[in-house]
Amino acid sequence: MTAIDSARAIIEAALSEFGGSLAVLTSFQREGIVVADLALQADPGIPVMTIDTGRLPESTLKIISSFEDRYGVAVERILPDPFEVNAMIEAHGRDLFYDDVALRRLCCNVRKVRPLARRMAGVEAYLTGIRRGQSDSRANVEFFDRAGSPVKISPLADWLPADVASYTRERGLPEHPLYAAGYTSIGCDPCTRAGVAGEDERAGRWWWENDAAKECGLHFTADGKTERTVDVLLRDILTKAHV
Ligand code: SF4
């Protein structure tokens, strides 16, 4: 079975299991566009969602618009709670993520993890573009991750970069312009830089953190000590945001 056939079979299985309670979650990197393209072929009505943290590069916002034009769909933007964002900025500044890993995780929690958790409350499963080869922390990603709720499905888990590139080329899919500028993984504007030859694909994310896993907490959590520190910081923000 080819990589494409395998991904199609996984998406078909997901649709038959979860039907109308399945969504695509994409950040409009290459893999996310491939998954959305495959899913929309299988079900043109499947919801496509993205997390708009408020710190995305302008080029990401443009590629979302061009994706909507191409497919004739409205991408749902999942937004952070403005009260939580304001409380965080008042307490720690807008660019708090450069100060230490726990503050960076706090920002990812407020701008990504919490908004997604709120939105996913009524969703049983979602499709992602995660590949095992993207980093060590993703090396054991399963096609169907049923450990939490919603179920996370990664039809491209076993794809190689060449599979993504050839599918993108053959389908004439839009490509994020930052790839042409040397980026190998694209997230929020202040937290992403171009890759350097020989680096892990996600090394350009939070590049100033030498030892931390290059994850925002959507797919993998931090070590216990960082998690506890983030919990304390988050409690403080939530108290201020919802008084
Ligand atoms: S990637 Fe950076 S700006 Fe985006 S949510 Fe995480 S810490 Fe905040």
Short mmCIF file of C-alpha atoms and ligand atoms in Angstrom, two decimals:
data_model
loop_
_atom_site.label_atom_id
_atom_site.label_comp_id
_atom_site.label_asym_id
_atom_site.label_seq_id
_atom_site.Cartn_x
_atom_site.Cartn_y
_atom_site.Cartn_z
CA MET A 1 0.00 0.00 0.00
CA THR A 2 1.40 3.44 -0.88
CA ALA A 3 1.66 6.24 1.68
CA ILE A 4 -1.26 8.01 -0.01
CA ASP A 5 -3.46 4.88 -0.02
CA SER A 6 -2.67 4.31 3.66
CA ALA A 7 -3.56 7.92 4.59
CA ARG A 8 -6.78 7.73 2.59
CA ALA A 9 -7.73 4.46 4.33
CA ILE A 10 -7.12 6.02 7.76
CA ILE A 11 -9.27 9.04 6.91
CA GLU A 12 -12.05 6.80 5.59
CA ALA A 13 -11.91 4.72 8.79
CA ALA A 14 -12.03 7.92 10.87
CA LEU A 15 -15.03 9.21 8.93
CA SER A 16 -16.93 5.98 9.33
CA GLU A 17 -16.18 5.86 13.05
CA PHE A 18 -16.72 9.53 13.95
CA GLY A 19 -18.85 10.87 11.07
CA GLY A 20 -19.94 14.46 11.67
CA SER A 21 -17.91 14.72 14.87
CA LEU A 22 -14.57 14.64 13.03
CA ALA A 23 -12.62 17.81 12.19
CA VAL A 24 -9.30 18.75 10.58
CA LEU A 25 -6.94 20.80 12.74
CA THR A 26 -4.18 22.44 10.73
CA SER A 27 -1.60 25.20 11.14
CA PHE A 28 -1.22 25.38 7.34
CA GLN A 29 2.22 23.90 7.18
CA ARG A 30 2.81 21.45 4.32
CA GLU A 31 1.54 18.39 6.18
CA GLY A 32 -1.56 20.15 7.48
CA ILE A 33 -2.51 21.23 3.97
CA VAL A 34 -2.00 17.65 2.69
CA VAL A 35 -4.28 16.25 5.41
CA ALA A 36 -6.91 18.91 4.78
CA ASP A 37 -6.76 18.20 1.04
CA LEU A 38 -7.17 14.44 1.58
CA ALA A 39 -9.98 14.94 4.10
CA LEU A 40 -11.90 17.38 1.90
CA GLN A 41 -11.72 14.89 -0.97
CA ALA A 42 -13.21 12.22 1.30
CA ASP A 43 -15.82 14.55 2.81
CA PRO A 44 -16.21 18.05 1.33
CA GLY A 45 -18.19 19.10 4.40
CA ILE A 46 -15.59 18.22 7.04
CA PRO A 47 -14.85 21.24 9.28
CA VAL A 48 -11.34 22.69 8.89
CA MET A 49 -10.04 24.52 11.96
CA THR A 50 -6.92 26.44 12.85
CA ILE A 51 -5.73 28.12 16.04
CA ASP A 52 -5.21 31.83 15.49
CA THR A 53 -3.02 32.72 18.44
CA GLY A 54 -2.92 36.41 17.59
CA ARG A 55 0.85 36.10 16.95
CA LEU A 56 0.81 34.30 13.58
CA PRO A 57 2.94 35.61 10.72
CA GLU A 58 1.05 37.69 8.15
CA SER A 59 1.97 35.06 5.55
CA THR A 60 0.06 32.38 7.50
CA LEU A 61 -3.06 34.53 7.52
CA LYS A 62 -2.69 34.97 3.76
CA ILE A 63 -2.30 31.25 3.09
CA ILE A 64 -5.44 30.54 5.13
CA SER A 65 -7.35 32.96 2.88
CA SER A 66 -5.96 31.41 -0.30
CA PHE A 67 -6.84 27.93 1.01
CA GLU A 68 -10.43 29.11 1.59
CA ASP A 69 -10.60 30.48 -1.96
CA ARG A 70 -9.24 27.27 -3.49
CA TYR A 71 -11.59 24.91 -1.65
CA GLY A 72 -14.59 27.19 -1.19
CA VAL A 73 -14.64 26.53 2.55
CA ALA A 74 -14.57 28.78 5.59
CA VAL A 75 -11.72 27.85 7.92
CA GLU A 76 -12.79 28.18 11.53
CA ARG A 77 -10.35 30.32 13.54
CA ILE A 78 -10.07 29.16 17.15
CA LEU A 79 -9.22 32.25 19.20
CA PRO A 80 -7.80 32.70 22.70
CA ASP A 81 -9.89 34.30 25.45
CA PRO A 82 -9.00 38.04 25.27
CA PHE A 83 -9.33 38.43 29.06
CA GLU A 84 -6.79 35.66 29.63
CA VAL A 85 -4.42 37.14 27.04
CA ASN A 86 -4.68 40.61 28.62
CA ALA A 87 -4.10 39.26 32.13
CA MET A 88 -1.04 37.36 30.91
CA ILE A 89 0.41 40.40 29.14
CA GLU A 90 -0.21 42.64 32.15
CA ALA A 91 1.55 40.16 34.45
CA HIS A 92 4.48 39.12 32.25
CA GLY A 93 4.66 41.31 29.11
CA ARG A 94 3.73 40.50 25.52
CA ASP A 95 6.97 38.69 24.70
CA LEU A 96 7.17 36.68 27.94
CA PHE A 97 8.16 33.51 26.08
CA TYR A 98 11.81 34.59 25.75
CA ASP A 99 12.25 34.72 29.54
CA ASP A 100 11.96 31.05 30.47
CA VAL A 101 10.38 27.74 29.42
CA ALA A 102 7.54 27.93 31.95
CA LEU A 103 6.49 31.39 30.73
CA ARG A 104 6.68 30.19 27.14
CA ARG A 105 4.47 27.25 28.07
CA LEU A 106 2.10 29.65 29.82
CA CYS A 107 1.76 31.64 26.59
CA CYS A 108 1.20 28.46 24.56
CA ASN A 109 -1.42 27.41 27.12
CA VAL A 110 -3.31 30.69 26.98
CA ARG A 111 -3.06 31.19 23.22
CA LYS A 112 -3.28 27.58 21.97
CA VAL A 113 -3.95 24.77 24.44
CA ARG A 114 -6.87 26.28 26.34
CA PRO A 115 -8.71 27.65 23.27
CA LEU A 116 -8.37 24.28 21.55
CA ALA A 117 -9.61 22.40 24.62
CA ARG A 118 -12.66 24.68 24.79
CA ARG A 119 -13.45 24.19 21.10
CA MET A 120 -12.87 20.46 21.16
CA ALA A 121 -15.41 19.93 23.91
CA GLY A 122 -18.00 18.92 21.29
CA VAL A 123 -15.65 17.12 18.89
CA GLU A 124 -14.95 13.39 19.14
CA ALA A 125 -11.83 13.23 16.96
CA TYR A 126 -9.58 15.40 14.83
CA LEU A 127 -7.06 14.86 12.04
CA THR A 128 -3.55 16.30 12.28
CA GLY A 129 -0.53 16.41 9.96
CA ILE A 130 1.99 15.12 12.51
CA ARG A 131 4.80 12.89 11.18
CA ARG A 132 7.07 10.66 13.26
CA GLY A 133 10.16 12.01 11.53
CA GLN A 134 9.59 15.61 12.56
CA SER A 135 11.39 15.31 15.90
CA ASP A 136 12.39 12.86 18.62
CA SER A 137 9.30 13.78 20.65
CA ARG A 138 7.10 12.69 17.72
CA ALA A 139 8.94 9.44 16.96
CA ASN A 140 6.24 7.21 18.43
CA VAL A 141 3.13 8.97 17.16
CA GLU A 142 0.29 6.53 16.46
CA PHE A 143 -2.22 6.76 13.62
CA PHE A 144 -5.06 6.72 16.15
CA ASP A 145 -4.15 8.15 19.54
CA ARG A 146 -7.01 7.21 21.83
CA ALA A 147 -5.23 8.10 25.07
CA GLY A 148 -7.18 11.32 25.51
CA SER A 149 -10.34 12.98 24.33
CA PRO A 150 -10.83 13.90 21.55
CA VAL A 151 -9.11 11.07 19.68
CA LYS A 152 -6.14 12.42 17.72
CA ILE A 153 -5.63 10.91 14.27
CA SER A 154 -2.39 11.35 12.32
CA PRO A 155 -2.80 9.80 8.84
CA LEU A 156 0.68 10.99 7.79
CA ALA A 157 2.46 9.53 10.82
CA ASP A 158 4.65 7.27 8.66
CA TRP A 159 5.12 9.67 5.74
CA LEU A 160 8.58 10.91 4.78
CA PRO A 161 9.28 14.51 3.70
CA ALA A 162 9.53 13.19 0.11
CA ASP A 163 5.96 11.81 0.35
CA VAL A 164 4.70 15.21 1.47
CA ALA A 165 6.66 17.01 -1.26
CA SER A 166 5.48 14.73 -4.07
CA TYR A 167 1.83 14.85 -2.96
CA THR A 168 2.03 18.66 -2.69
CA ARG A 169 3.52 18.87 -6.18
CA GLU A 170 1.13 16.42 -7.81
CA ARG A 171 -1.93 18.13 -6.35
CA GLY A 172 -0.57 21.65 -6.93
CA LEU A 173 -1.24 22.50 -3.29
CA PRO A 174 -0.46 25.97 -1.93
CA GLU A 175 2.78 26.14 0.05
CA HIS A 176 3.51 28.44 2.94
CA PRO A 177 5.95 31.09 1.59
CA LEU A 178 8.23 30.81 4.63
CA TYR A 179 9.48 27.41 3.37
CA ALA A 180 11.15 29.26 0.50
CA ALA A 181 12.88 31.43 3.13
CA GLY A 182 14.43 28.32 4.75
CA TYR A 183 11.86 27.58 7.46
CA THR A 184 11.29 23.89 8.17
CA SER A 185 8.52 24.27 10.76
CA ILE A 186 6.23 27.28 11.05
CA GLY A 187 4.39 28.56 14.11
CA CYS A 188 3.94 31.95 15.75
CA ASP A 189 5.97 34.78 14.29
CA PRO A 190 8.15 35.64 17.31
CA CYS A 191 8.84 31.98 18.14
CA THR A 192 9.99 30.61 14.77
CA ARG A 193 13.15 31.09 12.76
CA ALA A 194 14.55 29.53 9.59
CA GLY A 195 16.23 26.12 9.91
CA VAL A 196 19.95 25.47 9.76
CA ALA A 197 21.39 22.55 7.76
CA GLY A 198 21.60 19.36 9.83
CA GLU A 199 19.11 20.50 12.43
CA ASP A 200 15.99 18.62 13.50
CA GLU A 201 12.95 19.89 11.53
CA ARG A 202 11.49 21.60 14.58
CA ALA A 203 14.74 23.16 15.82
CA GLY A 204 13.65 26.58 14.54
CA ARG A 205 10.73 26.59 16.97
CA TRP A 206 11.61 28.32 20.30
CA TRP A 207 15.22 28.14 19.11
CA TRP A 208 16.53 29.91 22.23
CA GLU A 209 15.47 26.92 24.40
CA ASN A 210 18.29 24.44 24.21
CA ASP A 211 16.96 21.59 26.32
CA ALA A 212 13.17 21.87 26.17
CA ALA A 213 11.07 19.67 23.87
CA LYS A 214 9.97 21.70 20.85
CA GLU A 215 6.30 21.32 21.61
CA CYS A 216 3.58 23.78 22.59
CA GLY A 217 1.57 21.34 24.70
CA LEU A 218 -1.11 20.57 22.09
CA HIS A 219 0.34 17.19 21.30
CA PHE A 220 2.81 16.47 24.09
CA THR A 221 3.20 17.83 27.61
CA ALA A 222 6.34 19.14 29.29
CA ASP A 223 8.24 17.46 32.10
CA GLY A 224 6.48 17.35 35.48
CA LYS A 225 8.43 20.23 37.05
CA THR A 226 7.67 22.62 34.17
CA GLU A 227 4.03 21.48 34.14
CA ARG A 228 3.66 22.31 37.83
CA THR A 229 5.25 25.74 37.37
CA VAL A 230 2.94 26.45 34.43
CA ASP A 231 -0.07 25.37 36.50
CA VAL A 232 0.82 27.93 39.18
CA LEU A 233 1.37 30.70 36.60
CA LEU A 234 -1.86 29.80 34.85
CA ARG A 235 -3.89 29.85 38.06
CA ASP A 236 -2.63 33.36 38.73
CA ILE A 237 -3.60 34.52 35.22
CA LEU A 238 -7.06 32.93 35.38
CA THR A 239 -7.75 34.59 38.73
CA LYS A 240 -6.92 37.98 37.26
CA ALA A 241 -8.73 37.34 33.96
CA HIS A 242 -12.04 36.33 35.44
CA VAL A 243 -12.47 38.69 38.43
S1 SF4 B 1 4.41 29.83 19.97
FE1 SF4 B 1 5.16 31.67 21.07
S2 SF4 B 1 3.67 33.34 20.73
FE2 SF4 B 1 2.75 31.37 20.04
S3 SF4 B 1 1.55 30.73 21.76
FE3 SF4 B 1 3.55 29.70 22.00
S4 SF4 B 1 4.87 31.09 23.19
FE4 SF4 B 1 3.03 32.24 22.55
#
